[in-house]
CSV table of C-alpha atoms in Angstrom, one decimal:
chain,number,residue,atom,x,y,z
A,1,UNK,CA,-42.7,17.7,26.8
A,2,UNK,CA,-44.2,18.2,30.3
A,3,UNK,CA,-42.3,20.6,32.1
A,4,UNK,CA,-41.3,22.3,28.9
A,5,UNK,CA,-43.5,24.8,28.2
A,6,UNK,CA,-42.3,27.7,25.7
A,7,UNK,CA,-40.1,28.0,23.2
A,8,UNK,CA,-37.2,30.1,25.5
A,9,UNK,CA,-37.4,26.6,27.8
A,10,UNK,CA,-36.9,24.0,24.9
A,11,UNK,CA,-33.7,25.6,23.4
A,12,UNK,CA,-32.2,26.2,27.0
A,13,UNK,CA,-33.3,22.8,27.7
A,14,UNK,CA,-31.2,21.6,24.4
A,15,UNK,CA,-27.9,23.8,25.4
A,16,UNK,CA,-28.4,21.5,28.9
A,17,UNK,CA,-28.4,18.2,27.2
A,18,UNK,CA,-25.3,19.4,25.1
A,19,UNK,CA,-23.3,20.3,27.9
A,20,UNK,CA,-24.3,17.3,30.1
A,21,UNK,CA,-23.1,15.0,27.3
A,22,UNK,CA,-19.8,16.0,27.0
A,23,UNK,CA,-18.0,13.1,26.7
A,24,UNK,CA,-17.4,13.0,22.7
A,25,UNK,CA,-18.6,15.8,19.9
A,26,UNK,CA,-20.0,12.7,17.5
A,27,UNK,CA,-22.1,11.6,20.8
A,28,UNK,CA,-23.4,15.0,21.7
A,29,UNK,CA,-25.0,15.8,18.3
A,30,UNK,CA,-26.7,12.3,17.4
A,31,UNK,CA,-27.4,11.9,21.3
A,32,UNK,CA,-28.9,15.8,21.6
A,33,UNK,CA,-30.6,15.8,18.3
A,34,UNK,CA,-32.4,12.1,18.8
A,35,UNK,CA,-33.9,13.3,21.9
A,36,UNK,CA,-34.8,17.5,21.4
A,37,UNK,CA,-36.1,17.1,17.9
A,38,UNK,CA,-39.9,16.3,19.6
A,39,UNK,CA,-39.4,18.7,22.3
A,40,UNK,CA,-38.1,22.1,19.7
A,41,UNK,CA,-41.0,20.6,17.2
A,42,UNK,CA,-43.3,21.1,19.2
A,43,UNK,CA,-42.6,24.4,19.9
A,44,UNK,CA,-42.5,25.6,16.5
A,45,UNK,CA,-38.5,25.9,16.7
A,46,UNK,CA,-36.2,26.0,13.6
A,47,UNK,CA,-34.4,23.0,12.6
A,48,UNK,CA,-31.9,25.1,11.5
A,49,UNK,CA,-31.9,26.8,15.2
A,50,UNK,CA,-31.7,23.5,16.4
A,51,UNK,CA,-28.6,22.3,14.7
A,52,UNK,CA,-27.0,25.4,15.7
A,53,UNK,CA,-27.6,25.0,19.1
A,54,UNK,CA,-26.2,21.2,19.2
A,55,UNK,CA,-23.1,22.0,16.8
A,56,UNK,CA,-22.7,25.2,19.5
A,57,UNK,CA,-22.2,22.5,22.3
A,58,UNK,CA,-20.6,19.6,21.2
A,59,UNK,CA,-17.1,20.8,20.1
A,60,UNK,CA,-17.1,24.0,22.2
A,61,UNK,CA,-18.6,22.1,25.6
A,62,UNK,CA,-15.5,18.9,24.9
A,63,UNK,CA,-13.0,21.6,24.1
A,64,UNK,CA,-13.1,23.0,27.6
A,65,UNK,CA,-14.3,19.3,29.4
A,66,UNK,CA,-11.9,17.9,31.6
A,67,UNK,CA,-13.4,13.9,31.0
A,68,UNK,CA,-13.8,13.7,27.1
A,69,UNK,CA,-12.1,12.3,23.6
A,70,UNK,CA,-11.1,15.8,23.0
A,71,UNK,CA,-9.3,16.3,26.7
A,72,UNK,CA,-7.4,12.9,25.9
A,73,UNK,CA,-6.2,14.2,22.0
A,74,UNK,CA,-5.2,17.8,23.4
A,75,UNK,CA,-3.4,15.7,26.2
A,76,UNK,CA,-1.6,13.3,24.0
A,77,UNK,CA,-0.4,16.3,21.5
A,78,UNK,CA,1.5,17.9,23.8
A,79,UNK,CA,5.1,16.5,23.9
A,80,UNK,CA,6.6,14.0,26.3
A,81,UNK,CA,7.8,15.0,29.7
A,82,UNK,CA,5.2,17.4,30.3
A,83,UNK,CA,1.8,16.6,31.8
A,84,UNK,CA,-0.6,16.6,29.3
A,85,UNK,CA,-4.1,16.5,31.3
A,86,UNK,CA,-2.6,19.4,33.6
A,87,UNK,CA,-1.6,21.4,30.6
A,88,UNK,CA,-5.3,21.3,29.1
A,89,UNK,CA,-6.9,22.3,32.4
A,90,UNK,CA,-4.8,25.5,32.8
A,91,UNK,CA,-5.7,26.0,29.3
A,92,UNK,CA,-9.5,26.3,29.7
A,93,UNK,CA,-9.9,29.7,31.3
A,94,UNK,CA,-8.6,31.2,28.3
A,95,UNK,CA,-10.7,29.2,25.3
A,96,UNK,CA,-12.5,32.1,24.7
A,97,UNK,CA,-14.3,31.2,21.9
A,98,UNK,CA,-15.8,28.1,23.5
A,99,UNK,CA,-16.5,30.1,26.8
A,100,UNK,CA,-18.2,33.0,24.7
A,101,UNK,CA,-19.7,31.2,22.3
A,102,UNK,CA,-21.7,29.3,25.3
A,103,UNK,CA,-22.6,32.6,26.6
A,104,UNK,CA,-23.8,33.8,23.3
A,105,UNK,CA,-26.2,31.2,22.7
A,106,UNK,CA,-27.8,31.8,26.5
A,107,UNK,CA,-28.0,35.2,25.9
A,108,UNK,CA,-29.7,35.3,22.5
A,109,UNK,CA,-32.7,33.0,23.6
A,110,UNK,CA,-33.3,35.1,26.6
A,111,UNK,CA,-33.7,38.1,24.4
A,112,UNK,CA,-35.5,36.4,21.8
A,113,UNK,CA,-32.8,38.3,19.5
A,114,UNK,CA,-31.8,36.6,16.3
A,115,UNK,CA,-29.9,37.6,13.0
A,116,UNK,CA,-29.0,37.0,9.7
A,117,UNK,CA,-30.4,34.1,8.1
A,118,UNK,CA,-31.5,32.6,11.4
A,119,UNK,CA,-34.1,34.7,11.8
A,120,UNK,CA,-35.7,34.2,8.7
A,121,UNK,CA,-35.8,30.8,9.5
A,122,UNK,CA,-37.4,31.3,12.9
A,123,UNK,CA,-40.2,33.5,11.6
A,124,UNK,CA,-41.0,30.7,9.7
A,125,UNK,CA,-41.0,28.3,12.7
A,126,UNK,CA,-43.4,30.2,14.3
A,127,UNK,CA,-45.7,30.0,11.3
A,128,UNK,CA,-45.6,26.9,10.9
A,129,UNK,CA,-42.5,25.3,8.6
A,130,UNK,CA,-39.6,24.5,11.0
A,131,UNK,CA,-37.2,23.9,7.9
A,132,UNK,CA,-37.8,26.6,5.3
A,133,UNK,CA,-36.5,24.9,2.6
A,134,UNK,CA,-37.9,21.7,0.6
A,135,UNK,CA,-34.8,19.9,0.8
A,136,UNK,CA,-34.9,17.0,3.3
A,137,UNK,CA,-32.0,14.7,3.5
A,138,UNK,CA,-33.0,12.9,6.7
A,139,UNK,CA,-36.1,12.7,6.3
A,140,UNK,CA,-38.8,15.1,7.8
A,141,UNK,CA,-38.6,13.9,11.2
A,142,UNK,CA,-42.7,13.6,11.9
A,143,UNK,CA,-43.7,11.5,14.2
A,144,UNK,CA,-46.5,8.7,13.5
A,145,UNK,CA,-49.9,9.3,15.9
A,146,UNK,CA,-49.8,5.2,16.9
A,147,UNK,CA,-50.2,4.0,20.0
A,148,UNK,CA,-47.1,3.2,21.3
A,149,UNK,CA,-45.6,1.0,24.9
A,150,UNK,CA,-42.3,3.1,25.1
A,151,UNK,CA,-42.0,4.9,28.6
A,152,UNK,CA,-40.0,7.5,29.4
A,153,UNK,CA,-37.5,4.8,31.6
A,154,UNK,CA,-37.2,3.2,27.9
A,155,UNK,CA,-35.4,6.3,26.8
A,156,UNK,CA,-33.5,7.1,29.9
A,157,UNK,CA,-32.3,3.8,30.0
A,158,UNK,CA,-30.7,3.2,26.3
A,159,UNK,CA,-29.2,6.6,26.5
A,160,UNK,CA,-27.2,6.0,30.1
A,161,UNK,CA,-26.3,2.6,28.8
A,162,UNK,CA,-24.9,4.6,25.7
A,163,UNK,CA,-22.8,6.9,28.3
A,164,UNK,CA,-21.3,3.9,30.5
A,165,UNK,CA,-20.4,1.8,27.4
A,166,UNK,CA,-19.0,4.4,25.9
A,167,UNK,CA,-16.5,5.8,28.9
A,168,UNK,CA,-15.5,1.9,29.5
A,169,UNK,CA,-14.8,1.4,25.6
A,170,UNK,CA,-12.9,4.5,25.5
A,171,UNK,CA,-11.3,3.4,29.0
A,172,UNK,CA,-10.3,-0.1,27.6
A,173,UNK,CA,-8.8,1.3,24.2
A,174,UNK,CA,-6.5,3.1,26.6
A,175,UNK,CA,-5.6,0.5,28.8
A,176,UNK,CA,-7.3,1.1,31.8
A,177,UNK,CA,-8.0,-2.9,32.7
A,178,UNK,CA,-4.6,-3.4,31.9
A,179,UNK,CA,-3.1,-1.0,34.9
A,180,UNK,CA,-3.2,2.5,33.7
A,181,UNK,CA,-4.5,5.3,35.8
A,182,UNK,CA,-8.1,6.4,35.0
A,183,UNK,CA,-6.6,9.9,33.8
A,184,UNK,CA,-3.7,7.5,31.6
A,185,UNK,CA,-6.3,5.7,30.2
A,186,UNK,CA,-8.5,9.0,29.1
A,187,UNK,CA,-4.8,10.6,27.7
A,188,UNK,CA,-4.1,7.3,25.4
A,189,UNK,CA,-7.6,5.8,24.4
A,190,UNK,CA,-8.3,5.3,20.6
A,191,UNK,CA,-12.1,7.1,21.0
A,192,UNK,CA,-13.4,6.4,17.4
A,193,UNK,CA,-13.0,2.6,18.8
A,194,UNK,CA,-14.2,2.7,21.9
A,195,UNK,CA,-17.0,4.9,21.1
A,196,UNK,CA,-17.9,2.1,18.0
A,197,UNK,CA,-17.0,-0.9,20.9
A,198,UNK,CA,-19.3,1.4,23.4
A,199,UNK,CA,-22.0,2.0,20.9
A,200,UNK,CA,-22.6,-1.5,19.4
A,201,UNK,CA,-22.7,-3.1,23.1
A,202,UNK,CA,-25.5,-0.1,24.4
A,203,UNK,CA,-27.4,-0.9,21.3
A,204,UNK,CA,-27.3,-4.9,22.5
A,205,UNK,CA,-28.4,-3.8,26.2
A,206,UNK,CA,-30.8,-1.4,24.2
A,207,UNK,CA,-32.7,-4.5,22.1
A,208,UNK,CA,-32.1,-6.9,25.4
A,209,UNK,CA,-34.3,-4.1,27.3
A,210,UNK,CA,-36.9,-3.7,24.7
A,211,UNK,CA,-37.6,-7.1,24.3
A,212,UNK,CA,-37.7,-7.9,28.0
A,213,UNK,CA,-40.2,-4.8,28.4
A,214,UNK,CA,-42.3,-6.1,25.4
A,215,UNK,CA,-41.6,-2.4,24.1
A,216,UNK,CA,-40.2,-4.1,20.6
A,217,UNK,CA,-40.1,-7.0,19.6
A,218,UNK,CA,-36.8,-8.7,18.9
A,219,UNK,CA,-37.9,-8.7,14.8
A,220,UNK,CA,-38.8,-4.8,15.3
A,221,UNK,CA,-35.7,-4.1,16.2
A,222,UNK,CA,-33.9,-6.0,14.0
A,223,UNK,CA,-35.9,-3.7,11.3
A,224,UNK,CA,-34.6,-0.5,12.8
A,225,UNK,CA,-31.1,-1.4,12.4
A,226,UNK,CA,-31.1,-0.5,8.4
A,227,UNK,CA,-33.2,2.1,8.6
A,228,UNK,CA,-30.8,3.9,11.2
A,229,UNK,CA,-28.1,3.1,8.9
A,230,UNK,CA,-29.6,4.3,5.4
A,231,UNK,CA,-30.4,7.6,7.9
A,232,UNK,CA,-26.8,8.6,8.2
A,233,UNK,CA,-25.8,7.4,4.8
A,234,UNK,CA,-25.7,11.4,3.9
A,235,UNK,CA,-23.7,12.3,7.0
A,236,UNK,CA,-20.8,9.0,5.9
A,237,UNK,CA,-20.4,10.3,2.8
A,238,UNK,CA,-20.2,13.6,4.0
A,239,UNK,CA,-17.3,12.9,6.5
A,240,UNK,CA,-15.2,10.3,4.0
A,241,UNK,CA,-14.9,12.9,1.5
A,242,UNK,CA,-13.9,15.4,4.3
A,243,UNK,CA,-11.5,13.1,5.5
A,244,UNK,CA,-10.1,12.4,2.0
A,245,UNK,CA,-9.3,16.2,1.7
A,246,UNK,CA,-7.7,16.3,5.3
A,247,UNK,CA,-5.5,13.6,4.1
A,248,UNK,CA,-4.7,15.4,1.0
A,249,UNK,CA,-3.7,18.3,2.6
A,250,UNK,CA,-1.3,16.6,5.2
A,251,UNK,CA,0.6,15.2,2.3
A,252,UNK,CA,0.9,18.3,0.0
A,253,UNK,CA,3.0,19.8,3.6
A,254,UNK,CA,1.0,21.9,5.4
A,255,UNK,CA,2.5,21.4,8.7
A,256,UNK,CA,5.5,22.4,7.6
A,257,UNK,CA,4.2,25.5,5.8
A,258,UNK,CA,2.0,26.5,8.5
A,259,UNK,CA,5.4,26.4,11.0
A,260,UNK,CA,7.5,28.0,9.1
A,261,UNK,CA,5.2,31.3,8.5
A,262,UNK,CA,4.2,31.0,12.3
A,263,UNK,CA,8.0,31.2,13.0
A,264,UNK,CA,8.6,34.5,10.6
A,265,UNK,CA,6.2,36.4,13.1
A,266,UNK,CA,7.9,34.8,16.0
A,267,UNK,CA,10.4,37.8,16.4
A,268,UNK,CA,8.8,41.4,17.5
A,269,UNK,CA,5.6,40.4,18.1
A,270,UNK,CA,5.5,38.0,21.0
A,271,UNK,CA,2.2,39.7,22.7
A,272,UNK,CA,0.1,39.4,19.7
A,273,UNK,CA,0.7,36.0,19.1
A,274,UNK,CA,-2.0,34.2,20.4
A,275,UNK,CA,-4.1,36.3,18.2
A,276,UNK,CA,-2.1,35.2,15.3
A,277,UNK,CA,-2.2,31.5,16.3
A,278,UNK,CA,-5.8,31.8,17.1
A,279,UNK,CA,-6.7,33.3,13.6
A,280,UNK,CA,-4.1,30.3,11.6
A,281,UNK,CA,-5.9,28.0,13.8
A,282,UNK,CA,-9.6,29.2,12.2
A,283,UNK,CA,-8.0,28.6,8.5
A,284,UNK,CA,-6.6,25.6,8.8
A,285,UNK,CA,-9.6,23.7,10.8
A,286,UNK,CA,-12.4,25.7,8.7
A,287,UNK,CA,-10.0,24.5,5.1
A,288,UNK,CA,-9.4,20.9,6.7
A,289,UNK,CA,-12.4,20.5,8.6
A,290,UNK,CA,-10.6,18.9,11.3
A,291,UNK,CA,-10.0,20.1,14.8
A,292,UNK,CA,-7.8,16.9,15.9
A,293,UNK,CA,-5.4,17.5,13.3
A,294,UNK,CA,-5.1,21.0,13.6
A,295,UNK,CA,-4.4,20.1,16.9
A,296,UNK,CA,-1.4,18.0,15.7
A,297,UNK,CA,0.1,21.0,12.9
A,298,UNK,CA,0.3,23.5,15.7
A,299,UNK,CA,0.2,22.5,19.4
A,300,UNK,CA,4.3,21.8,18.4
A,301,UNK,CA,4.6,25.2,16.9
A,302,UNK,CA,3.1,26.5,19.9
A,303,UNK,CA,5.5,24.6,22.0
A,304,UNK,CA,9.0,25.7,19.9
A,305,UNK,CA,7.8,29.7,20.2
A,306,UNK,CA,7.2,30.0,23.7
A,307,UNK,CA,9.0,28.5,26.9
A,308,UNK,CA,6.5,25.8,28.2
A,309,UNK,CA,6.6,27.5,31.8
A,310,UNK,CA,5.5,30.6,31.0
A,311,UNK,CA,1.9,31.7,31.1
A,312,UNK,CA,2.2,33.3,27.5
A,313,UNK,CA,2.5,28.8,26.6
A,314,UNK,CA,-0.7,28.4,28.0
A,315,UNK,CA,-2.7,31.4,26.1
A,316,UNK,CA,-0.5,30.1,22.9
A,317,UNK,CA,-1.8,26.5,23.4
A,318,UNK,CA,-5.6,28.0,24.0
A,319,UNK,CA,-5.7,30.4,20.7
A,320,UNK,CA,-4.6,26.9,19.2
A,321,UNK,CA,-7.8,25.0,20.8
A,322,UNK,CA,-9.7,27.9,20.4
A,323,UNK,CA,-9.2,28.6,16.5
A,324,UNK,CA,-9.3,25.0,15.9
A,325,UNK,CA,-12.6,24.6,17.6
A,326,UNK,CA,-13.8,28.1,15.8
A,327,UNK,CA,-12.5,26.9,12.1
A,328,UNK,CA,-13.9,23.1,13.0
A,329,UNK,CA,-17.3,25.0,13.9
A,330,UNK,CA,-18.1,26.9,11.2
A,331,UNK,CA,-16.4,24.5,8.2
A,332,UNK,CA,-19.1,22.9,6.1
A,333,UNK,CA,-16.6,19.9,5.8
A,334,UNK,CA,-16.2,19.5,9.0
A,335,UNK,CA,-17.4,16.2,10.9
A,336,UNK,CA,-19.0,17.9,14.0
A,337,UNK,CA,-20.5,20.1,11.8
A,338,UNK,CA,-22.3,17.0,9.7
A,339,UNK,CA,-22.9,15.2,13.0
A,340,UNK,CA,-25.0,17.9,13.6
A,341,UNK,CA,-27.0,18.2,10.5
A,342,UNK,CA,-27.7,14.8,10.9
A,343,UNK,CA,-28.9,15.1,14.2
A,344,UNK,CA,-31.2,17.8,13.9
A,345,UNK,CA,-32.6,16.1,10.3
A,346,UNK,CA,-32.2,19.2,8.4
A,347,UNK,CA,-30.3,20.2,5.0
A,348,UNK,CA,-26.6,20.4,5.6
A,349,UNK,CA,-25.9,24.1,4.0
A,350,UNK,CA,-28.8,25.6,5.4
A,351,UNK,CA,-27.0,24.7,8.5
A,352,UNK,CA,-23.9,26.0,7.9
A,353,UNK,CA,-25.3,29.5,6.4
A,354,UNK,CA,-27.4,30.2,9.8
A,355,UNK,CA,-24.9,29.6,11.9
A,356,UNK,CA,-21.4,31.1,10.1
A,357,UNK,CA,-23.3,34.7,11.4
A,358,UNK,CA,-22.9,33.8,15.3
A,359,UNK,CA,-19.7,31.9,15.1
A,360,UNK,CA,-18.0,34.8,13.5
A,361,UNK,CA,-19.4,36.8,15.8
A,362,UNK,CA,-17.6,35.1,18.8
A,363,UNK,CA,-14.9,34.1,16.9
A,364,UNK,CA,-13.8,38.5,16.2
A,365,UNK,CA,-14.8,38.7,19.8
A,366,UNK,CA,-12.3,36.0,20.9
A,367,UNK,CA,-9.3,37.8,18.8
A,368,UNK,CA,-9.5,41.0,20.8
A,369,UNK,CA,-9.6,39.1,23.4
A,370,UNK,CA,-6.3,37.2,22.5
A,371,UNK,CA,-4.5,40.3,21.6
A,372,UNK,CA,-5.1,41.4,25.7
A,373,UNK,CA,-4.3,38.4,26.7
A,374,UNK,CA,-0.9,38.4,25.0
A,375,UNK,CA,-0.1,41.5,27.2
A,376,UNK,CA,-2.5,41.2,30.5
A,377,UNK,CA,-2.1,37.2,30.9
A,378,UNK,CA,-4.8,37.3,33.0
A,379,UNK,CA,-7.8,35.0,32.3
A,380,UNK,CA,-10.6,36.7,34.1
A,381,UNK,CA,-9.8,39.8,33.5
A,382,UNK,CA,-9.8,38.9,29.7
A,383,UNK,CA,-12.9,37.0,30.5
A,384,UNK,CA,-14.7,40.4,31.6
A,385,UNK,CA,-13.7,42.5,29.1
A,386,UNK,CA,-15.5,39.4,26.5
A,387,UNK,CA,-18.8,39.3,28.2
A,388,UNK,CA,-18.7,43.6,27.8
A,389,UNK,CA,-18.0,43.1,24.4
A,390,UNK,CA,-20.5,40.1,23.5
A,391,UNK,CA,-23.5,41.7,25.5
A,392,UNK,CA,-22.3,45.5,23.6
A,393,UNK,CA,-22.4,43.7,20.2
A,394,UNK,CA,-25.8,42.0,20.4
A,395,UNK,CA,-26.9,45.2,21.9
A,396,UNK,CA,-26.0,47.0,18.4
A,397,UNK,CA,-27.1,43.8,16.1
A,398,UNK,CA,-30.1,43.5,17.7
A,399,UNK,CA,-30.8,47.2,16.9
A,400,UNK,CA,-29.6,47.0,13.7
A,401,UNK,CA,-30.1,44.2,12.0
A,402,UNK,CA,-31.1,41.5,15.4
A,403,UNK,CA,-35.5,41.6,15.9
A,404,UNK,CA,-37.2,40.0,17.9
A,405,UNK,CA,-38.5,36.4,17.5
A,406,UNK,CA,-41.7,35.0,19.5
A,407,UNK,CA,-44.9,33.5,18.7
């Protein structure tokens, strides 16, 4: 709250935090929201803006992270004999959407640019009402004017506790005290436990520190623990009906119908693939709300079209990330997409409303580039032709329907 000083500084300060904590998507949203919710309140910034730019880099900053839960499922979807980790690091050049999307979010808080529903609720920000609506499902968030002990060390502290018990946990579900190589480990770890084994030992440290710091006392935090809980009841409910319908949808077949309509486009129409598989990806993650198991229906599809030492394998497997990531991103049952609700304390489908503009925006972006990279295969050249089109495109929103946001 210091060094921040305008509005520009506190959203580029929140895309920051949510690339720096890239180890997990579930992480990234509570972690980012927890500790930007002061800082973009105080600057009169949109809650919805603010769930945007935490859902913006939590699956699209894991998708393309070399360390993180969503490194170790691409790694252990791809079959056996082939190197997983290697795979998914060739593969991040050309996850356009995550790349663009990134770039997108920079770009409109430098121009102060917004659209669609968002900017209706950032004028509103600026006047005064940070969520627009009267719904609030996590409470409003408002801070009491008490005198408190906390220092800033007794934030910094909890939070890297949080980080190092979370990499061991996910390190010991895979077997990394056991023998197995660090990048092993990463590849086989179970993350929903180790992130619940990392999370429940940083909030001992976290109540050990407190107390030793007279911050809290031990009864204090004790009392903190429900009210956490009741906080997210919203976002568990959210995500075991999601779940639910994931489920139902893996048992009425859709891997199998999925493969065998990817395979009827197989013939005659190699170079547009990737396009295709990027756009089935964006269904089936938006309909599921899952990016893992979308993951699981097509990275084998991927792998029985093309020949797994071509480059046209690698552009296959990223259309796959990429539409999962894209369909994951802007599905209103999706679990990243509650997670960041949740985090940023505002009502779930005002989220999803403000940000389905910008997603869809990178995500028609990302299919032209697909289709040129089915023919060029060349990431950085692909890459180029992106930015163009991103920068042309908010070039003719912003003087269309895009104005200018500032207090």
């Amino acid at each position: 709250s210091k060094h921040i000083k305008t509005r520009v500084g506190a959203q580029l300060a929140t895309i920051a935090l949510g690339v720096l904590i890239f180890i997990d998507d579930y992480f990234n949203c509570l972690t980012v929201g927890s500790v930007m919710r002061p800082v973009t309140d105080k600057h009169n910034i949109s809650r919805a803006k603010l769930s945007y730019l935490i859902d913006a880099t939590a699956a699209p900053v894991c998708i393309i992270a070399p360390i993180s839960s969503w490194a170790a499922a691409v790694s252990g979807s791809v079959e056996e004999g082939m190197n997983g980790f290697e795979i998914f690091l060739q593969a991040i050049p050309y996850n356009f959407y995550a790349l663009l999307t990134i770039l997108m979010m920079i770009i409109l808080i430098v121009t102060k640019r917004d659209y669609g529903t968002m900017h209706k609720h950032e004028v509103n920000a600026i006047r005064g009402d940070i969520f627009t609506t009267e719904d609030r499902p996590y409470g409003d968030g408002t801070v009491d004017n008490q005198e408190h002990k906390g220092k800033v060390i007794d934030l910094v502290l909890p939070i890297i506790a949080l980080i190092a018990c979370c990499i061991i946990g996910m390190l010991y579900t895979g077997g990394f005290f056991e023998g197995a190589s660090f990048v092993e480990a990463f590849s086989n770890c179970d993350a929903s436990v180790g992130l619940a084994l990392g999370s429940f030992f940083a909030l001992v440290i976290t109540v050990v520190i407190y107390v030793i710091r007279k911050v809290l006392t031990f009864s204090d935090c004790m009392g903190c623990i429900p009210d956490g809980f009741k906080a997210m009841v919203p976002a568990i409910l959210i995500l075991t009906f999601a779940w639910s319908l994931k489920s139902m949808t893996d048992s009425l077949g859709a891997k199998a119908f999925v493969e065998a309509s990817v395979q009827s486009f197989a013939g005659g129409l190699m170079g547009f693939l990737p396009a295709i598989i990027f756009v089935i990806g964006c269904v089936i993650a938006f309909a599921t709300g899952t990016s893992w198991g979308t993951f699981g229906i097509l990275i084998p599809i991927v792998a029985a079209i093309f020949d797994p030492t071509t480059e046209i394998y690698i552009i296959g497997l990223s259309a796959c990330l990429a539409g999962a990531v894209c369909g994951d991103h802007i599905s209103p049952i999706s679990d990243t997409t509650v997670m960041a609700s949740a985090g940023a304390n505002v009502n779930h489908i005002e989220h999803v409303s403000t940000q389905i503009p910008y997603a869809l925006t990178v995500a028609a972006i990302s299919f032209v580039c697909f289709i040129i990279a089915g023919f060029v295969q060349n990431a950085f050249i692909c890459l180029g032709i992106g930015l163009v089109l991103v920068i042309g495109t908010l070039i003719v929103l912003r003087n269309t329907i895009g104005k200018k946001v500032d207090a």
